[in-house]
């Protein structure tokens, strides 16, 4: 850009104003204006460049028959993927380790019969894997059997299964994501999101020593869909409707622990707001509902998110469904775009992988449930890698 001195600018503005005045009086100005508006646009006329891609997203793998959802990086570097069956059934294993072009049953082939529909997962501070099982397959009329599984990556064995039953879960429960806090409880505490298939979202708190499960904050503002909420998913607008959904919707979905495990963060799917509360309060079995509600903090608007992970510096990395993006929320609350790409149809779950983020990409908005029974999904499904700048590279932290 060539900058003009102030006196030159004033002279130019005066000359231009006289010229426009003359054109207007002659009737030529409107004609010239209309020609400018209706003329063929040139490439250089555009002020919007590459808005659909940030340039740091690459496809790490493609899956022709299965849609990955949960993802975690084990201490030895192995990447674990969950392949849920609640939306659509598929042949083969439901929990696997991933290498480019190869999926291997995890923890082994025999253990696959002990899982129904694995979904969210996390690795705790001791390197142990915790996996949520929705407990239901697509098309089944059987009662759901949701559970939390503890898997030891060192032995490749399922250590313990925590079955969820009433009153901790309801008939319409949909357990979604999990984080494990080892600073509260003799064996730690798990926090589970229950998105709910209808109108009863809540957080579940699991004492990992006793196996006791408490249902908290049910139907409160922080875990609930916003009434009348409108969102865009895969180019389609939909208003929240508990009885006839047209886009993915629901209550509390993604959850994350702060780097020091002192706070739990969460956000409802049908909302753009982020909430948090001290883990010391949430884990306290004697805390009343009034105390729990009073401890919740509204952290402000972020976006419509599904998955969420924490960096060692306290930053939250969240998926943004409407923007086909991943957003970073710095410890001071500042937001920045990490990645944006049209291929991120429904960005789902993430894990850090050294200098990058591995992200599962869903096509949940294209399921038949949202299109009057017509399947809009396009195979293959993808797993993507997002390169991070040097100042954002992290060791594994879930």
Coordinates of C-alpha atoms in Angstrom, one line a residue:
X1 CA 0.0 0.0 0.0
X2 CA 1.3 3.5 -0.9
X3 CA 0.5 6.0 1.9
X4 CA -0.3 9.6 1.0
X5 CA 0.6 12.7 3.1
X6 CA -2.4 14.4 4.8
X7 CA -2.3 17.5 2.5
X8 CA -2.3 15.3 -0.6
X9 CA -5.2 13.2 0.8
X10 CA -7.3 16.4 1.4
X11 CA -6.7 17.6 -2.1
X12 CA -7.6 14.2 -3.5
X13 CA -10.8 14.0 -1.5
X14 CA -11.8 17.5 -2.6
X15 CA -11.2 16.6 -6.3
X16 CA -13.1 13.3 -6.0
X17 CA -16.0 15.0 -4.3
X18 CA -16.3 17.5 -7.1
X19 CA -16.1 14.7 -9.7
X20 CA -18.8 12.6 -8.0
X21 CA -21.0 15.7 -7.7
X22 CA -20.7 16.4 -11.5
X23 CA -21.4 12.8 -12.3
X24 CA -24.4 12.7 -10.1
X25 CA -25.8 15.8 -11.7
X26 CA -25.3 14.4 -15.1
X27 CA -27.0 11.1 -14.2
X28 CA -23.9 9.1 -15.1
X29 CA -22.9 8.2 -11.5
X30 CA -25.8 5.8 -11.0
X31 CA -25.1 4.1 -14.3
X32 CA -21.5 3.7 -13.6
X33 CA -22.3 2.4 -10.1
X34 CA -24.7 -0.2 -11.5
X35 CA -22.2 -1.3 -14.0
X36 CA -19.6 -1.8 -11.2
X37 CA -22.0 -3.8 -9.1
X38 CA -23.4 -6.0 -11.9
X39 CA -20.1 -6.5 -13.8
X40 CA -18.3 -9.9 -13.8
X41 CA -16.2 -10.3 -10.6
X42 CA -12.5 -10.9 -11.1
X43 CA -10.5 -13.2 -8.8
X44 CA -8.5 -10.3 -7.4
X45 CA -11.8 -8.6 -6.4
X46 CA -12.3 -11.1 -3.6
X47 CA -11.2 -10.1 -0.1
X48 CA -11.8 -13.6 1.2
X49 CA -9.1 -16.1 0.7
X50 CA -8.9 -19.8 1.8
X51 CA -11.7 -19.3 4.4
X52 CA -12.4 -23.1 4.5
X53 CA -8.9 -24.2 5.3
X54 CA -6.2 -23.2 7.7
X55 CA -3.7 -25.3 5.8
X56 CA -2.5 -27.4 8.8
X57 CA -5.0 -30.3 8.4
X58 CA -4.0 -33.6 6.7
X59 CA -5.8 -36.9 6.5
X60 CA -4.0 -39.4 8.7
X61 CA -6.1 -42.4 7.6
X62 CA -9.3 -43.4 6.0
X63 CA -11.8 -46.1 7.2
X64 CA -14.2 -47.5 4.6
X65 CA -16.6 -49.3 7.0
X66 CA -16.2 -47.8 10.5
X67 CA -16.6 -44.4 12.1
X68 CA -14.1 -43.7 14.9
X69 CA -15.3 -41.6 17.8
X70 CA -13.1 -41.7 21.0
X71 CA -9.4 -41.4 20.8
X72 CA -6.5 -41.6 23.3
X73 CA -2.7 -41.8 23.3
X74 CA -1.2 -44.4 25.7
X75 CA 2.0 -43.7 27.5
X76 CA 3.9 -46.0 25.1
X77 CA 2.7 -44.0 22.1
X78 CA -0.1 -46.4 21.0
X79 CA -3.2 -44.6 19.7
X80 CA -6.5 -46.2 20.8
X81 CA -9.8 -45.6 18.8
X82 CA -13.3 -46.5 19.8
X83 CA -15.6 -47.7 17.0
X84 CA -19.2 -47.4 18.5
X85 CA -22.1 -49.4 17.4
X86 CA -25.0 -47.4 18.9
X87 CA -25.7 -45.4 15.7
X88 CA -24.9 -48.1 13.2
X89 CA -23.5 -51.6 13.5
X90 CA -20.4 -52.8 11.8
X91 CA -18.3 -56.0 11.6
X92 CA -15.1 -56.4 13.4
X93 CA -13.6 -55.0 16.7
X94 CA -15.1 -52.1 18.6
X95 CA -11.9 -50.9 20.3
X96 CA -8.6 -50.9 18.5
X97 CA -5.1 -49.6 18.4
X98 CA -4.4 -47.6 15.2
X99 CA -1.4 -47.6 12.9
X100 CA -1.8 -46.0 9.4
X101 CA -3.7 -48.5 7.4
X102 CA -4.1 -51.0 10.2
X103 CA -6.6 -51.5 13.1
X104 CA -5.7 -54.1 15.8
X105 CA -8.2 -55.3 18.4
X106 CA -7.4 -53.8 21.8
X107 CA -6.7 -54.8 24.5
X108 CA -7.1 -58.1 22.5
X109 CA -9.5 -60.0 20.3
X110 CA -11.1 -61.9 23.2
X111 CA -11.9 -58.6 25.1
X112 CA -14.2 -57.4 22.2
X113 CA -17.0 -59.6 23.5
X114 CA -16.9 -57.7 26.8
X115 CA -17.7 -54.4 25.1
X116 CA -20.9 -53.3 23.3
X117 CA -20.4 -49.7 22.1
X118 CA -17.3 -48.0 23.3
X119 CA -17.4 -44.2 23.0
X120 CA -15.5 -41.6 25.1
X121 CA -12.2 -42.5 26.8
X122 CA -9.3 -40.9 28.7
X123 CA -5.8 -41.7 30.0
X124 CA -5.3 -40.7 33.7
X125 CA -2.2 -39.2 35.3
X126 CA -0.9 -42.8 36.0
X127 CA -1.2 -43.8 32.4
X128 CA -4.4 -46.0 32.9
X129 CA -7.1 -46.1 30.2
X130 CA -10.7 -45.4 31.1
X131 CA -13.4 -46.2 28.6
X132 CA -17.1 -45.5 28.5
X133 CA -19.4 -48.2 27.0
X134 CA -22.8 -46.9 25.9
X135 CA -24.1 -50.5 26.3
X136 CA -26.4 -50.5 23.4
X137 CA -26.3 -51.5 19.7
X138 CA -28.2 -49.9 16.8
X139 CA -31.5 -51.6 16.3
X140 CA -31.5 -53.5 19.6
X141 CA -34.5 -53.4 21.8
X142 CA -32.5 -54.6 24.8
X143 CA -32.1 -52.4 27.8
X144 CA -28.9 -50.4 27.6
X145 CA -26.1 -51.5 29.9
X146 CA -23.8 -48.5 30.3
X147 CA -20.5 -49.0 32.0
X148 CA -17.0 -47.6 32.7
X149 CA -14.1 -49.9 32.0
X150 CA -10.6 -49.6 33.5
X151 CA -8.0 -51.0 31.2
X152 CA -4.3 -51.4 32.1
X153 CA -2.2 -50.7 29.0
X154 CA 0.9 -52.4 30.6
X155 CA -0.9 -55.7 30.8
X156 CA -3.5 -55.2 28.1
X157 CA -6.2 -56.4 30.5
X158 CA -9.5 -55.1 31.6
X159 CA -9.0 -54.4 35.3
X160 CA -12.5 -53.6 36.4
X161 CA -16.0 -52.9 35.0
X162 CA -18.2 -50.3 36.7
X163 CA -21.8 -51.0 35.7
X164 CA -24.2 -48.0 35.8
X165 CA -27.7 -48.6 37.0
X166 CA -30.7 -46.7 38.3
X167 CA -31.0 -44.2 39.9
X168 CA -27.6 -43.1 38.6
X169 CA -28.8 -43.6 35.0
X170 CA -32.2 -43.3 33.5
X171 CA -33.8 -45.2 30.6
X172 CA -33.0 -42.3 28.3
X173 CA -29.4 -41.9 29.5
X174 CA -26.6 -41.5 26.9
X175 CA -23.2 -41.7 28.6
X176 CA -20.8 -39.8 26.4
X177 CA -17.4 -38.7 27.7
X178 CA -15.3 -39.2 30.8
X179 CA -12.3 -37.7 32.7
X180 CA -10.6 -39.2 35.7
X181 CA -9.3 -37.1 38.6
X182 CA -6.8 -39.0 40.9
X183 CA -6.6 -36.2 43.5
X184 CA -10.0 -36.9 45.0
X185 CA -11.1 -40.2 46.5
X186 CA -8.8 -43.0 47.7
X187 CA -8.7 -44.5 44.1
X188 CA -9.8 -41.4 42.2
X189 CA -13.0 -40.0 40.9
X190 CA -14.5 -40.3 37.4
X191 CA -16.7 -37.6 35.9
X192 CA -19.0 -38.8 33.2
X193 CA -21.3 -36.7 30.9
X194 CA -24.9 -38.0 30.4
X195 CA -26.1 -36.2 27.3
X196 CA -29.5 -37.8 27.5
X197 CA -31.5 -39.0 24.6
X198 CA -34.4 -36.8 25.7
X199 CA -34.5 -34.1 28.4
X200 CA -32.7 -35.4 31.4
X201 CA -29.0 -34.5 31.1
X202 CA -26.7 -34.7 34.1
X203 CA -23.1 -35.4 35.3
X204 CA -22.3 -38.7 36.8
X205 CA -19.6 -38.9 39.6
X206 CA -18.0 -42.3 40.1
X207 CA -16.0 -43.2 43.2
X208 CA -13.5 -45.5 41.7
X209 CA -12.8 -47.3 45.0
X210 CA -16.3 -48.2 46.0
X211 CA -17.9 -48.0 42.6
X212 CA -20.7 -45.8 43.9
X213 CA -22.2 -43.6 41.2
X214 CA -24.0 -40.3 41.9
X215 CA -26.1 -38.3 39.5
X216 CA -25.7 -34.5 39.9
X217 CA -26.9 -31.3 38.4
X218 CA -29.6 -33.1 36.5
X219 CA -31.6 -30.7 34.2
X220 CA -29.8 -27.6 35.6
X221 CA -28.9 -24.8 33.2
X222 CA -25.2 -25.8 32.9
X223 CA -25.9 -29.3 31.6
X224 CA -29.0 -28.7 29.6
X225 CA -29.8 -27.7 26.0
X226 CA -30.7 -24.1 25.5
X227 CA -34.5 -23.9 24.8
X228 CA -35.2 -23.1 21.1
X229 CA -31.4 -23.4 20.4
X230 CA -30.6 -23.1 16.7
X231 CA -27.4 -24.6 15.3
X232 CA -25.8 -25.3 11.9
X233 CA -24.5 -28.8 11.3
X234 CA -23.0 -29.8 7.9
X235 CA -24.7 -26.9 6.2
X236 CA -28.1 -27.5 7.7
X237 CA -29.9 -25.4 10.2
X238 CA -31.9 -27.1 13.0
X239 CA -33.7 -25.9 16.0
X240 CA -33.6 -28.0 19.2
X241 CA -36.5 -30.3 19.3
X242 CA -36.5 -33.1 21.9
X243 CA -39.1 -35.1 20.0
X244 CA -38.0 -34.6 16.4
X245 CA -34.3 -33.8 16.1
X246 CA -33.0 -32.6 12.7
X247 CA -29.4 -32.1 13.7
X248 CA -27.3 -33.6 16.5
X249 CA -28.5 -32.2 19.8
X250 CA -28.5 -32.8 23.5
X251 CA -27.2 -31.8 26.9
X252 CA -23.7 -32.0 28.5
X253 CA -21.3 -33.6 26.0
X254 CA -17.6 -32.9 26.1
X255 CA -15.8 -32.8 29.5
X256 CA -12.2 -31.9 30.4
X257 CA -10.1 -31.5 33.6
X258 CA -7.8 -28.6 34.2
X259 CA -4.1 -29.4 34.0
X260 CA -3.9 -29.5 37.8
X261 CA -7.2 -31.4 38.2
X262 CA -8.8 -28.7 40.3
X263 CA -11.6 -27.9 37.9
X264 CA -13.9 -29.8 35.6
X265 CA -15.0 -28.1 32.4
X266 CA -18.1 -29.1 30.3
X267 CA -20.5 -27.8 27.7
X268 CA -23.9 -28.9 26.5
X269 CA -24.1 -29.9 22.8
X270 CA -27.1 -27.6 22.2
X271 CA -25.4 -24.6 23.6
X272 CA -22.4 -22.3 22.9
X273 CA -21.4 -21.8 26.6
X274 CA -18.6 -23.4 28.6
X275 CA -19.1 -24.2 32.3
X276 CA -16.8 -25.3 35.1
X277 CA -16.8 -26.2 38.8
X278 CA -14.2 -27.2 41.4
X279 CA -13.6 -31.0 41.4
X280 CA -13.4 -30.8 45.2
X281 CA -17.0 -29.8 45.3
X282 CA -18.2 -32.2 42.6
X283 CA -16.4 -35.1 44.1
X284 CA -17.8 -34.5 47.6
X285 CA -20.6 -37.1 48.3
X286 CA -22.0 -34.8 51.0
X287 CA -22.4 -31.7 48.8
X288 CA -26.0 -30.8 48.4
X289 CA -27.5 -29.9 45.0
X290 CA -27.7 -26.3 46.1
X291 CA -24.0 -26.3 46.9
X292 CA -23.2 -28.0 43.6
X293 CA -25.2 -25.5 41.6
X294 CA -23.7 -22.6 43.5
X295 CA -20.2 -23.9 42.6
X296 CA -20.8 -23.8 38.9
X297 CA -19.1 -21.0 36.9
X298 CA -20.3 -19.8 33.5
X299 CA -17.0 -19.4 31.6
X300 CA -18.6 -17.6 28.7
X301 CA -19.3 -18.4 25.0
X302 CA -17.0 -20.7 23.1
X303 CA -18.9 -22.5 20.3
X304 CA -20.8 -25.6 19.7
X305 CA -18.4 -28.3 20.8
X306 CA -18.2 -32.0 21.0
X307 CA -14.7 -33.0 22.2
X308 CA -12.4 -31.1 24.5
X309 CA -8.9 -31.7 25.7
X310 CA -6.5 -29.8 28.0
X311 CA -2.9 -28.7 27.4
X312 CA -0.3 -28.6 30.2
X313 CA -0.5 -24.8 30.2
X314 CA -4.1 -24.9 31.0
X315 CA -5.4 -24.2 27.5
X316 CA -8.5 -26.0 26.4
X317 CA -8.7 -27.3 22.8
X318 CA -12.4 -27.7 21.8
X319 CA -14.0 -28.8 18.6
X320 CA -16.3 -26.3 16.9
X321 CA -19.0 -28.0 14.9
X322 CA -20.4 -24.9 13.1
X323 CA -17.1 -23.6 12.0
X324 CA -15.7 -27.1 11.0
X325 CA -12.8 -26.2 13.3
X326 CA -10.8 -26.7 16.4
X327 CA -10.5 -23.7 18.8
X328 CA -8.0 -23.0 21.6
X329 CA -9.2 -21.2 24.7
X330 CA -6.1 -19.8 26.6
X331 CA -6.0 -19.7 30.4
X332 CA -7.1 -16.1 30.3
X333 CA -10.1 -17.0 28.2
X334 CA -8.8 -15.6 24.9
X335 CA -10.0 -17.7 21.9
X336 CA -7.9 -18.5 18.8
X337 CA -8.5 -20.7 15.7
X338 CA -6.2 -23.8 15.7
X339 CA -7.6 -25.4 12.6
X340 CA -10.4 -24.9 10.1
X341 CA -11.2 -27.2 7.2
X342 CA -14.3 -28.1 5.2
X343 CA -13.5 -31.8 5.8
X344 CA -14.1 -31.5 9.5
X345 CA -17.8 -32.3 9.0
X346 CA -18.4 -33.1 12.7
X347 CA -15.1 -32.8 14.6
X348 CA -15.3 -35.3 17.4
X349 CA -12.5 -36.3 19.8
X350 CA -8.9 -35.3 20.1
X351 CA -5.6 -36.4 21.6
X352 CA -2.2 -34.8 21.5
X353 CA 0.5 -36.6 19.5
X354 CA 3.7 -34.7 20.1
X355 CA 3.7 -31.8 17.7
X356 CA 0.1 -32.4 16.5
X357 CA -3.4 -33.2 17.4
X358 CA -5.1 -36.4 16.1
X359 CA -8.8 -35.8 15.6
X360 CA -11.6 -38.2 14.8
X361 CA -14.1 -36.8 12.3
X362 CA -17.7 -37.9 12.5
X363 CA -20.6 -37.7 10.1
X364 CA -23.2 -37.8 12.8
X365 CA -25.3 -35.1 11.2
X366 CA -25.7 -37.2 8.1
X367 CA -27.2 -40.2 9.9
X368 CA -30.7 -41.4 8.7
X369 CA -32.2 -40.2 12.0
X370 CA -31.8 -36.6 10.9
X371 CA -32.9 -37.1 7.3
X372 CA -36.2 -39.0 7.5
X373 CA -34.5 -42.4 7.3
X374 CA -32.1 -41.5 4.4
X375 CA -28.4 -42.2 5.0
X376 CA -26.4 -39.1 3.8
X377 CA -23.0 -40.4 5.0
X378 CA -20.2 -40.5 2.5
X379 CA -17.5 -43.2 2.9
X380 CA -14.7 -43.3 3.8
X381 CA -14.6 -41.9 7.2
X382 CA -11.4 -40.0 8.1
X383 CA -8.9 -39.5 11.0
X384 CA -7.0 -36.2 10.6
X385 CA -3.8 -34.7 12.0
X386 CA -3.6 -31.0 12.9
X387 CA -0.1 -29.6 13.0
X388 CA 0.5 -27.2 15.9
X389 CA 2.9 -24.2 16.1
X390 CA 6.0 -24.7 18.3
X391 CA 4.5 -22.7 21.2
X392 CA 1.5 -25.1 21.3
X393 CA 3.2 -28.5 21.1
X394 CA 2.3 -30.6 24.2
X395 CA 3.0 -33.9 25.8
X396 CA -0.1 -36.1 26.2
X397 CA -2.8 -34.6 28.3
X398 CA -6.4 -35.6 28.3

